[in-house]
Amino acid sequence: MDLRKLFWEYIAHVLRLARNQIAPVEIMDEYPILRGFYIDSKADDLAGQIIDILGDKSEVKDKDMLFDLVLHEFFLENNECKGLKENFNKDRLWEGICKRLKNPFIEYSFSYPVSLISKICINYELGGRDKLMLETLTTDKKPYIVQTILMKGKIKAVMNRGTINRIEQHVKHFIGFASALGFASQVPQKISKLPVVQFEGGTELEVDPIISSLSAITGFHYPGENENVSSDKILKMKEGDEITSDYLIKIKEIINSNNKHADKLKSAARLLIEALSSFDDGKTVAFALMSAEAVLLESSKKSDILARLREAVAYRLGSSPSNREDLRSNVDRLYSARSSYVHTGQISDPKEQREMALELAKEAIKKDILEYHETRS
């Protein structure tokens, strides 16, 4: 089958799926199918045919990539002709698609504020495949000093929206680890505007509201210090102390590792973010317990979860026989609270159980982070 003809049919179905985003151009006249709007499954079948025909001639190997590539090129042409039907150039669109099929990926430079209210400066290169780095933006709004911590990086994707999932994962991992290690805290406050991802060139895209609302209230501070540091002290915190730097080194290694232990820690960090971001105390308890389970229990064993978690918490986190008994009791109470939440939607002591569950999850992750590095030193 003629590839170009197949592509035009595919484009029609792609635009049908994105009907609420497109302008009335020439293609709509040729394909009346676009005048309706409902679920279109044929695009999926056509994408499979196109990928099979392309074979090794293109790096495009999955249907989502092809969808994004075609949509991106269509919007470029639509912008070029300013949405005017008479100026729409199908040959130019086809030429753009052919070029992108050979080199589908574009490197997008982005920045996202992981904290709007940091009490310390953090300027640190996390590195890795996405060239992550943390940078402090200081604004003097007298009588306050406002510090924003930006996470910056470069991600290759077919179109900019294809970077969002990876950016969200990076933010979850960093805030989750920082919260567990004790140099990030959540400070409830009024938010006038949620943070967004900014790309080089000025384009902005939203992230999951769970992430944006959490980063808006997350503040960084020295481990063991209260997050409410006075503004005059902020001016003295230019480099960061030795403990904070050591923690950043540990986070960098885990974020950039793909071994089973690192993946387990990242999963726990993501679950901790779910717990921290929820205003539902029962949900917080449930996710915090899941976070602790992620690092303390072997996934291969499915039975007697409560008994195994009780002993894992006692022996991994406990400091004395009496402390271990207290921890066992806490696990029983939290598990009972989670069960109550699942069946009734409520827990008996929301504030206490929320704080207890979060503390347990953070301690479990912190312990595992430190052990991670001990086993590799």
CSV table of C-alpha atoms in Angstrom, one decimal:
chain,number,residue,atom,x,y,z
A,1,MET,CA,0.0,0.0,0.0
A,2,ASP,CA,1.2,3.5,-0.8
A,3,LEU,CA,2.7,4.9,2.4
A,4,ARG,CA,1.7,8.5,1.7
A,5,LYS,CA,-1.9,7.5,1.1
A,6,LEU,CA,-1.9,5.4,4.3
A,7,PHE,CA,-0.6,8.4,6.2
A,8,TRP,CA,-3.3,10.7,5.0
A,9,GLU,CA,-5.9,8.3,6.2
A,10,TYR,CA,-4.1,7.9,9.5
A,11,ILE,CA,-3.8,11.7,9.9
A,12,ALA,CA,-7.6,12.1,9.4
A,13,HIS,CA,-8.2,9.6,12.2
A,14,VAL,CA,-5.5,11.2,14.5
A,15,LEU,CA,-7.2,14.6,14.0
A,16,ARG,CA,-10.5,13.1,14.7
A,17,LEU,CA,-9.2,12.0,18.1
A,18,ALA,CA,-8.0,15.5,18.7
A,19,ARG,CA,-11.1,17.2,17.1
A,20,ASN,CA,-11.4,19.8,19.8
A,21,GLN,CA,-7.9,21.1,19.1
A,22,ILE,CA,-7.9,21.5,15.3
A,23,ALA,CA,-8.8,24.3,12.9
A,24,PRO,CA,-11.0,23.7,9.8
A,25,VAL,CA,-8.4,23.1,7.1
A,26,GLU,CA,-8.3,21.3,3.8
A,27,ILE,CA,-8.0,17.8,5.2
A,28,MET,CA,-11.4,18.2,6.8
A,29,ASP,CA,-13.0,18.7,3.4
A,30,GLU,CA,-11.4,15.5,2.1
A,31,TYR,CA,-12.3,13.5,5.2
A,32,PRO,CA,-15.8,14.2,6.4
A,33,ILE,CA,-15.1,11.7,9.2
A,34,LEU,CA,-13.6,14.7,11.1
A,35,ARG,CA,-16.9,16.4,11.4
A,36,GLY,CA,-18.0,13.9,14.1
A,37,PHE,CA,-16.4,13.4,17.5
A,38,TYR,CA,-16.3,10.1,19.2
A,39,ILE,CA,-13.9,7.3,20.0
A,40,ASP,CA,-12.0,6.3,16.9
A,41,SER,CA,-10.2,2.9,17.0
A,42,LYS,CA,-9.1,2.8,13.4
A,43,ALA,CA,-6.2,5.1,14.1
A,44,ASP,CA,-4.7,2.4,16.2
A,45,ASP,CA,-4.9,-0.2,13.4
A,46,LEU,CA,-3.5,2.2,10.8
A,47,ALA,CA,-0.6,3.1,13.1
A,48,GLY,CA,0.3,-0.6,13.3
A,49,GLN,CA,0.3,-0.9,9.6
A,50,ILE,CA,2.5,2.2,9.2
A,51,ILE,CA,5.0,1.0,11.8
A,52,ASP,CA,5.2,-2.4,10.1
A,53,ILE,CA,5.9,-0.8,6.7
A,54,LEU,CA,8.5,1.5,8.1
A,55,GLY,CA,10.4,-1.3,9.8
A,56,ASP,CA,14.1,-0.4,10.4
A,57,LYS,CA,13.8,2.7,8.3
A,58,SER,CA,12.5,4.7,11.3
A,59,GLU,CA,13.1,4.9,15.1
A,60,VAL,CA,9.4,5.2,15.6
A,61,LYS,CA,8.5,1.8,17.1
A,62,ASP,CA,5.2,2.3,18.9
A,63,LYS,CA,1.8,3.8,18.2
A,64,ASP,CA,2.0,6.6,20.9
A,65,MET,CA,5.2,7.9,19.3
A,66,LEU,CA,3.7,8.0,15.9
A,67,PHE,CA,0.5,9.7,17.2
A,68,ASP,CA,2.6,12.4,18.9
A,69,LEU,CA,4.8,12.9,15.8
A,70,VAL,CA,1.9,13.3,13.4
A,71,LEU,CA,0.0,15.6,15.7
A,72,HIS,CA,3.2,17.7,16.3
A,73,GLU,CA,3.8,18.2,12.6
A,74,PHE,CA,0.2,18.9,11.9
A,75,PHE,CA,0.1,21.7,14.5
A,76,LEU,CA,3.4,23.1,13.0
A,77,GLU,CA,1.8,23.3,9.6
A,78,ASN,CA,-1.5,24.6,11.0
A,79,ASN,CA,0.4,27.4,12.7
A,80,GLU,CA,2.4,28.1,9.6
A,81,CYS,CA,-0.8,28.6,7.6
A,82,LYS,CA,-2.4,30.4,10.5
A,83,GLY,CA,-5.3,28.0,10.4
A,84,LEU,CA,-6.4,29.2,6.9
A,85,LYS,CA,-7.7,26.4,4.7
A,86,GLU,CA,-6.4,28.0,1.5
A,87,ASN,CA,-2.8,28.3,2.8
A,88,PHE,CA,-2.6,24.7,4.2
A,89,ASN,CA,0.3,22.9,2.4
A,90,LYS,CA,0.0,19.1,2.4
A,91,ASP,CA,3.3,18.7,0.6
A,92,ARG,CA,5.1,20.7,3.4
A,93,LEU,CA,3.3,18.6,6.0
A,94,TRP,CA,4.3,15.4,4.4
A,95,GLU,CA,7.9,16.6,4.0
A,96,GLY,CA,8.0,17.5,7.8
A,97,ILE,CA,6.6,14.0,8.7
A,98,CYS,CA,9.2,12.2,6.5
A,99,LYS,CA,12.1,14.2,8.2
A,100,ARG,CA,10.8,13.4,11.7
A,101,LEU,CA,10.4,9.7,10.9
A,102,LYS,CA,14.1,9.6,10.3
A,103,ASN,CA,14.9,11.7,13.5
A,104,PRO,CA,11.8,11.6,15.7
A,105,PHE,CA,13.3,12.9,18.9
A,106,ILE,CA,13.7,16.5,19.9
A,107,GLU,CA,15.6,17.6,23.0
A,108,TYR,CA,13.4,19.8,25.2
A,109,SER,CA,15.0,21.9,27.9
A,110,PHE,CA,12.7,22.4,30.9
A,111,SER,CA,12.5,23.9,34.3
A,112,TYR,CA,10.1,23.1,37.1
A,113,PRO,CA,9.9,24.6,40.7
A,114,VAL,CA,10.1,21.7,43.1
A,115,SER,CA,9.8,24.3,45.9
A,116,LEU,CA,8.5,27.9,46.0
A,117,ILE,CA,9.4,28.5,49.7
A,118,SER,CA,12.9,27.0,50.2
A,119,LYS,CA,14.8,28.2,53.3
A,120,ILE,CA,18.2,27.0,51.9
A,121,CYS,CA,20.0,27.4,48.6
A,122,ILE,CA,20.4,24.2,46.6
A,123,ASN,CA,22.6,24.4,43.5
A,124,TYR,CA,23.5,20.8,42.6
A,125,GLU,CA,23.9,18.7,39.5
A,126,LEU,CA,21.9,15.5,39.7
A,127,GLY,CA,23.0,14.5,36.1
A,128,GLY,CA,21.8,11.3,34.6
A,129,ARG,CA,20.2,10.6,31.2
A,130,ASP,CA,18.0,13.7,31.5
A,131,LYS,CA,20.9,16.0,32.7
A,132,LEU,CA,19.0,17.1,35.8
A,133,MET,CA,20.2,19.9,38.0
A,134,LEU,CA,18.9,21.9,40.9
A,135,GLU,CA,19.2,25.7,40.9
A,136,THR,CA,18.1,28.4,43.4
A,137,LEU,CA,16.3,31.4,42.2
A,138,THR,CA,16.3,34.1,44.9
A,139,THR,CA,13.9,37.1,44.9
A,140,ASP,CA,14.1,39.9,47.3
A,141,LYS,CA,10.5,40.8,48.2
A,142,LYS,CA,11.1,42.9,51.3
A,143,PRO,CA,10.7,42.3,54.1
A,144,TYR,CA,11.0,38.6,52.9
A,145,ILE,CA,13.6,36.7,50.9
A,146,VAL,CA,11.8,34.3,48.5
A,147,GLN,CA,13.7,31.3,47.3
A,148,THR,CA,12.5,29.0,44.6
A,149,ILE,CA,14.3,25.7,43.8
A,150,LEU,CA,14.1,24.9,40.1
A,151,MET,CA,14.7,21.4,38.8
A,152,LYS,CA,16.1,21.8,35.3
A,153,GLY,CA,17.0,19.2,32.6
A,154,LYS,CA,16.9,18.1,29.0
A,155,ILE,CA,14.6,15.3,27.9
A,156,LYS,CA,14.3,13.8,24.4
A,157,ALA,CA,10.8,13.2,23.2
A,158,VAL,CA,8.7,13.3,20.1
A,159,MET,CA,6.8,16.4,21.4
A,160,ASN,CA,7.0,18.4,24.6
A,161,ARG,CA,4.0,16.8,26.2
A,162,GLY,CA,5.9,13.5,26.0
A,163,THR,CA,8.3,14.8,28.6
A,164,ILE,CA,5.7,15.4,31.3
A,165,ASN,CA,5.6,11.8,32.7
A,166,ARG,CA,9.4,11.7,33.2
A,167,ILE,CA,9.4,15.2,34.8
A,168,GLU,CA,6.7,14.1,37.2
A,169,GLN,CA,8.6,11.0,38.1
A,170,HIS,CA,11.8,13.0,38.8
A,171,VAL,CA,9.9,15.5,41.0
A,172,LYS,CA,8.2,12.7,43.0
A,173,HIS,CA,11.5,11.0,43.6
A,174,PHE,CA,13.4,14.1,44.7
A,175,ILE,CA,10.7,15.5,47.0
A,176,GLY,CA,10.0,12.0,48.3
A,177,PHE,CA,13.6,11.3,49.2
A,178,ALA,CA,14.2,14.8,50.6
A,179,SER,CA,11.1,14.5,52.8
A,180,ALA,CA,12.2,11.1,54.1
A,181,LEU,CA,15.8,12.4,54.8
A,182,GLY,CA,14.4,15.3,56.7
A,183,PHE,CA,15.4,18.3,54.7
A,184,ALA,CA,12.0,18.9,53.1
A,185,SER,CA,8.7,19.7,54.8
A,186,GLN,CA,5.2,20.6,53.7
A,187,VAL,CA,4.0,23.9,55.0
A,188,PRO,CA,0.2,24.5,54.4
A,189,GLN,CA,-0.4,28.0,52.9
A,190,LYS,CA,-2.6,29.8,50.4
A,191,ILE,CA,-1.6,29.2,46.8
A,192,SER,CA,-2.5,31.8,44.1
A,193,LYS,CA,-1.0,29.8,41.2
A,194,LEU,CA,0.2,26.2,40.9
A,195,PRO,CA,3.7,25.6,39.4
A,196,VAL,CA,4.0,24.6,35.8
A,197,VAL,CA,6.7,23.1,33.6
A,198,GLN,CA,8.4,25.8,31.5
A,199,PHE,CA,10.2,24.9,28.3
A,200,GLU,CA,12.9,26.9,26.5
A,201,GLY,CA,11.0,29.2,24.2
A,202,GLY,CA,8.3,30.1,26.7
A,203,THR,CA,5.8,27.1,26.3
A,204,GLU,CA,4.2,26.0,29.6
A,205,LEU,CA,2.5,22.7,30.4
A,206,GLU,CA,0.7,21.6,33.6
A,207,VAL,CA,1.7,18.6,35.6
A,208,ASP,CA,-0.5,16.3,37.7
A,209,PRO,CA,-2.3,18.6,40.3
A,210,ILE,CA,-1.1,16.2,43.0
A,211,ILE,CA,2.5,17.1,42.2
A,212,SER,CA,2.0,20.9,41.5
A,213,SER,CA,0.0,21.4,44.8
A,214,LEU,CA,2.7,19.5,46.8
A,215,SER,CA,5.7,21.3,45.3
A,216,ALA,CA,3.9,24.6,46.0
A,217,ILE,CA,3.9,23.9,49.7
A,218,THR,CA,7.2,22.1,50.0
A,219,GLY,CA,10.0,23.9,51.7
A,220,PHE,CA,13.7,22.8,51.9
A,221,HIS,CA,15.7,23.4,55.1
A,222,TYR,CA,18.6,21.8,57.0
A,223,PRO,CA,18.0,18.3,58.4
A,224,GLY,CA,16.7,18.5,61.9
A,225,GLU,CA,15.8,22.2,61.6
A,226,ASN,CA,12.3,23.6,61.7
A,227,GLU,CA,11.1,24.6,58.3
A,228,ASN,CA,10.2,28.1,59.6
A,229,VAL,CA,13.6,29.7,59.2
A,230,SER,CA,13.8,33.5,59.5
A,231,SER,CA,14.6,35.5,56.4
A,232,ASP,CA,17.8,37.0,57.8
A,233,LYS,CA,19.2,33.4,58.3
A,234,ILE,CA,18.4,32.6,54.7
A,235,LEU,CA,21.0,35.1,53.5
A,236,LYS,CA,23.7,33.1,55.4
A,237,MET,CA,22.7,29.8,53.8
A,238,LYS,CA,24.6,30.1,50.5
A,239,GLU,CA,26.4,26.8,50.2
A,240,GLY,CA,24.6,24.2,52.4
A,241,ASP,CA,26.1,22.2,55.1
A,242,GLU,CA,27.9,18.9,54.9
A,243,ILE,CA,24.9,16.7,55.9
A,244,THR,CA,22.7,18.2,53.2
A,245,SER,CA,25.4,17.8,50.6
A,246,ASP,CA,25.9,14.2,51.6
A,247,TYR,CA,22.1,13.5,51.2
A,248,LEU,CA,22.1,15.1,47.8
A,249,ILE,CA,24.9,12.7,46.7
A,250,LYS,CA,22.9,9.8,48.0
A,251,ILE,CA,19.7,10.9,46.1
A,252,LYS,CA,21.7,11.4,42.9
A,253,GLU,CA,23.0,7.9,43.0
A,254,ILE,CA,19.6,6.3,43.5
A,255,ILE,CA,17.8,8.5,40.9
A,256,ASN,CA,20.4,7.6,38.3
A,257,SER,CA,20.5,3.8,39.1
A,258,ASN,CA,18.2,1.2,37.6
A,259,ASN,CA,19.0,-1.8,39.8
A,260,LYS,CA,16.3,-3.5,41.8
A,261,HIS,CA,17.1,-1.8,45.1
A,262,ALA,CA,17.0,1.7,43.6
A,263,ASP,CA,13.7,0.9,41.8
A,264,LYS,CA,12.2,-0.2,45.1
A,265,LEU,CA,13.2,3.0,46.7
A,266,LYS,CA,11.8,5.1,43.9
A,267,SER,CA,8.5,3.2,44.2
A,268,ALA,CA,8.4,4.0,47.9
A,269,ALA,CA,9.1,7.7,47.2
A,270,ARG,CA,6.2,7.9,44.8
A,271,LEU,CA,3.9,6.3,47.3
A,272,LEU,CA,5.1,8.7,50.0
A,273,ILE,CA,4.2,11.6,47.7
A,274,GLU,CA,0.7,10.2,47.4
A,275,ALA,CA,0.5,10.1,51.2
A,276,LEU,CA,1.9,13.5,51.7
A,277,SER,CA,-0.3,15.2,49.1
A,278,SER,CA,-3.6,13.8,50.3
A,279,PHE,CA,-6.0,15.8,52.5
A,280,ASP,CA,-7.8,12.5,53.3
A,281,ASP,CA,-6.1,11.2,56.4
A,282,GLY,CA,-7.3,7.7,55.8
A,283,LYS,CA,-5.8,7.7,52.3
A,284,THR,CA,-2.6,9.1,53.7
A,285,VAL,CA,-2.4,6.2,56.2
A,286,ALA,CA,-3.0,3.7,53.4
A,287,PHE,CA,-0.4,5.1,51.1
A,288,ALA,CA,2.2,5.6,53.8
A,289,LEU,CA,1.9,2.0,54.8
A,290,MET,CA,2.3,0.9,51.2
A,291,SER,CA,5.4,3.1,51.0
A,292,ALA,CA,6.9,1.4,54.1
A,293,GLU,CA,6.0,-2.0,52.7
A,294,ALA,CA,7.7,-1.2,49.4
A,295,VAL,CA,11.1,-0.9,51.1
A,296,LEU,CA,10.7,-3.3,54.0
A,297,LEU,CA,9.0,-6.4,52.5
A,298,GLU,CA,10.1,-8.7,49.7
A,299,SER,CA,7.6,-8.5,46.8
A,300,SER,CA,7.9,-12.2,46.1
A,301,LYS,CA,6.2,-13.1,49.3
A,302,LYS,CA,2.5,-12.4,49.4
A,303,SER,CA,1.2,-14.1,52.6
A,304,ASP,CA,1.1,-12.8,56.2
A,305,ILE,CA,1.8,-9.2,55.2
A,306,LEU,CA,0.9,-7.7,58.6
A,307,ALA,CA,3.1,-10.1,60.5
A,308,ARG,CA,6.0,-9.6,58.2
A,309,LEU,CA,5.6,-5.8,58.2
A,310,ARG,CA,5.4,-5.8,62.0
A,311,GLU,CA,8.7,-7.7,62.4
A,312,ALA,CA,10.4,-5.8,59.6
A,313,VAL,CA,9.6,-2.5,61.2
A,314,ALA,CA,10.6,-3.7,64.7
A,315,TYR,CA,14.0,-5.0,63.6
A,316,ARG,CA,14.9,-2.6,60.9
A,317,LEU,CA,13.8,0.6,62.7
A,318,GLY,CA,13.8,-0.4,66.4
A,319,SER,CA,16.6,0.7,68.7
A,320,SER,CA,15.8,-1.4,71.8
A,321,PRO,CA,13.5,-4.2,72.9
A,322,SER,CA,10.9,-1.8,74.4
A,323,ASN,CA,11.1,0.4,71.3
A,324,ARG,CA,10.5,-2.6,69.0
A,325,GLU,CA,7.4,-3.5,71.0
A,326,ASP,CA,6.1,0.1,70.6
A,327,LEU,CA,6.8,-0.1,66.8
A,328,ARG,CA,4.9,-3.5,66.6
A,329,SER,CA,2.0,-1.9,68.4
A,330,ASN,CA,2.0,1.1,66.0
A,331,VAL,CA,2.0,-1.1,63.0
A,332,ASP,CA,-1.0,-3.0,64.4
A,333,ARG,CA,-2.9,0.3,65.0
A,334,LEU,CA,-2.1,1.7,61.6
A,335,TYR,CA,-3.1,-1.6,59.8
A,336,SER,CA,-6.3,-1.5,61.7
A,337,ALA,CA,-6.9,2.1,60.7
A,338,ARG,CA,-6.2,1.2,57.0
A,339,SER,CA,-8.7,-1.6,57.3
A,340,SER,CA,-11.3,0.7,58.8
A,341,TYR,CA,-10.7,3.2,56.1
A,342,VAL,CA,-11.1,0.6,53.3
A,343,HIS,CA,-14.4,-0.6,54.8
A,344,THR,CA,-15.9,2.6,56.3
A,345,GLY,CA,-14.1,5.5,54.7
A,346,GLN,CA,-13.0,6.7,58.2
A,347,ILE,CA,-10.2,6.3,60.7
A,348,SER,CA,-10.6,6.7,64.5
A,349,ASP,CA,-7.8,9.2,65.2
A,350,PRO,CA,-7.1,11.0,61.9
A,351,LYS,CA,-4.4,13.5,63.1
A,352,GLU,CA,-2.4,11.1,65.2
A,353,GLN,CA,-2.6,8.2,62.8
A,354,ARG,CA,-1.7,10.4,59.8
A,355,GLU,CA,1.5,11.7,61.6
A,356,MET,CA,2.4,8.2,62.8
A,357,ALA,CA,2.0,6.6,59.3
A,358,LEU,CA,4.0,9.4,57.6
A,359,GLU,CA,6.8,9.1,60.2
A,360,LEU,CA,7.0,5.3,59.8
A,361,ALA,CA,7.2,5.6,56.0
A,362,LYS,CA,9.9,8.3,56.1
A,363,GLU,CA,12.0,6.4,58.6
A,364,ALA,CA,11.7,3.2,56.5
A,365,ILE,CA,12.8,5.1,53.4
A,366,LYS,CA,15.6,6.9,55.2
A,367,LYS,CA,16.9,3.7,56.7
A,368,ASP,CA,16.9,2.0,53.3
A,369,ILE,CA,18.6,4.9,51.6
A,370,LEU,CA,21.5,4.8,54.1
A,371,GLU,CA,21.7,1.0,53.8
A,372,TYR,CA,21.7,1.3,50.0
A,373,HIS,CA,24.9,3.3,50.2
A,374,GLU,CA,26.5,1.2,52.9
A,375,THR,CA,26.2,-1.9,50.7
A,376,ARG,CA,27.9,-0.1,47.8
A,377,SER,CA,30.6,1.7,49.6
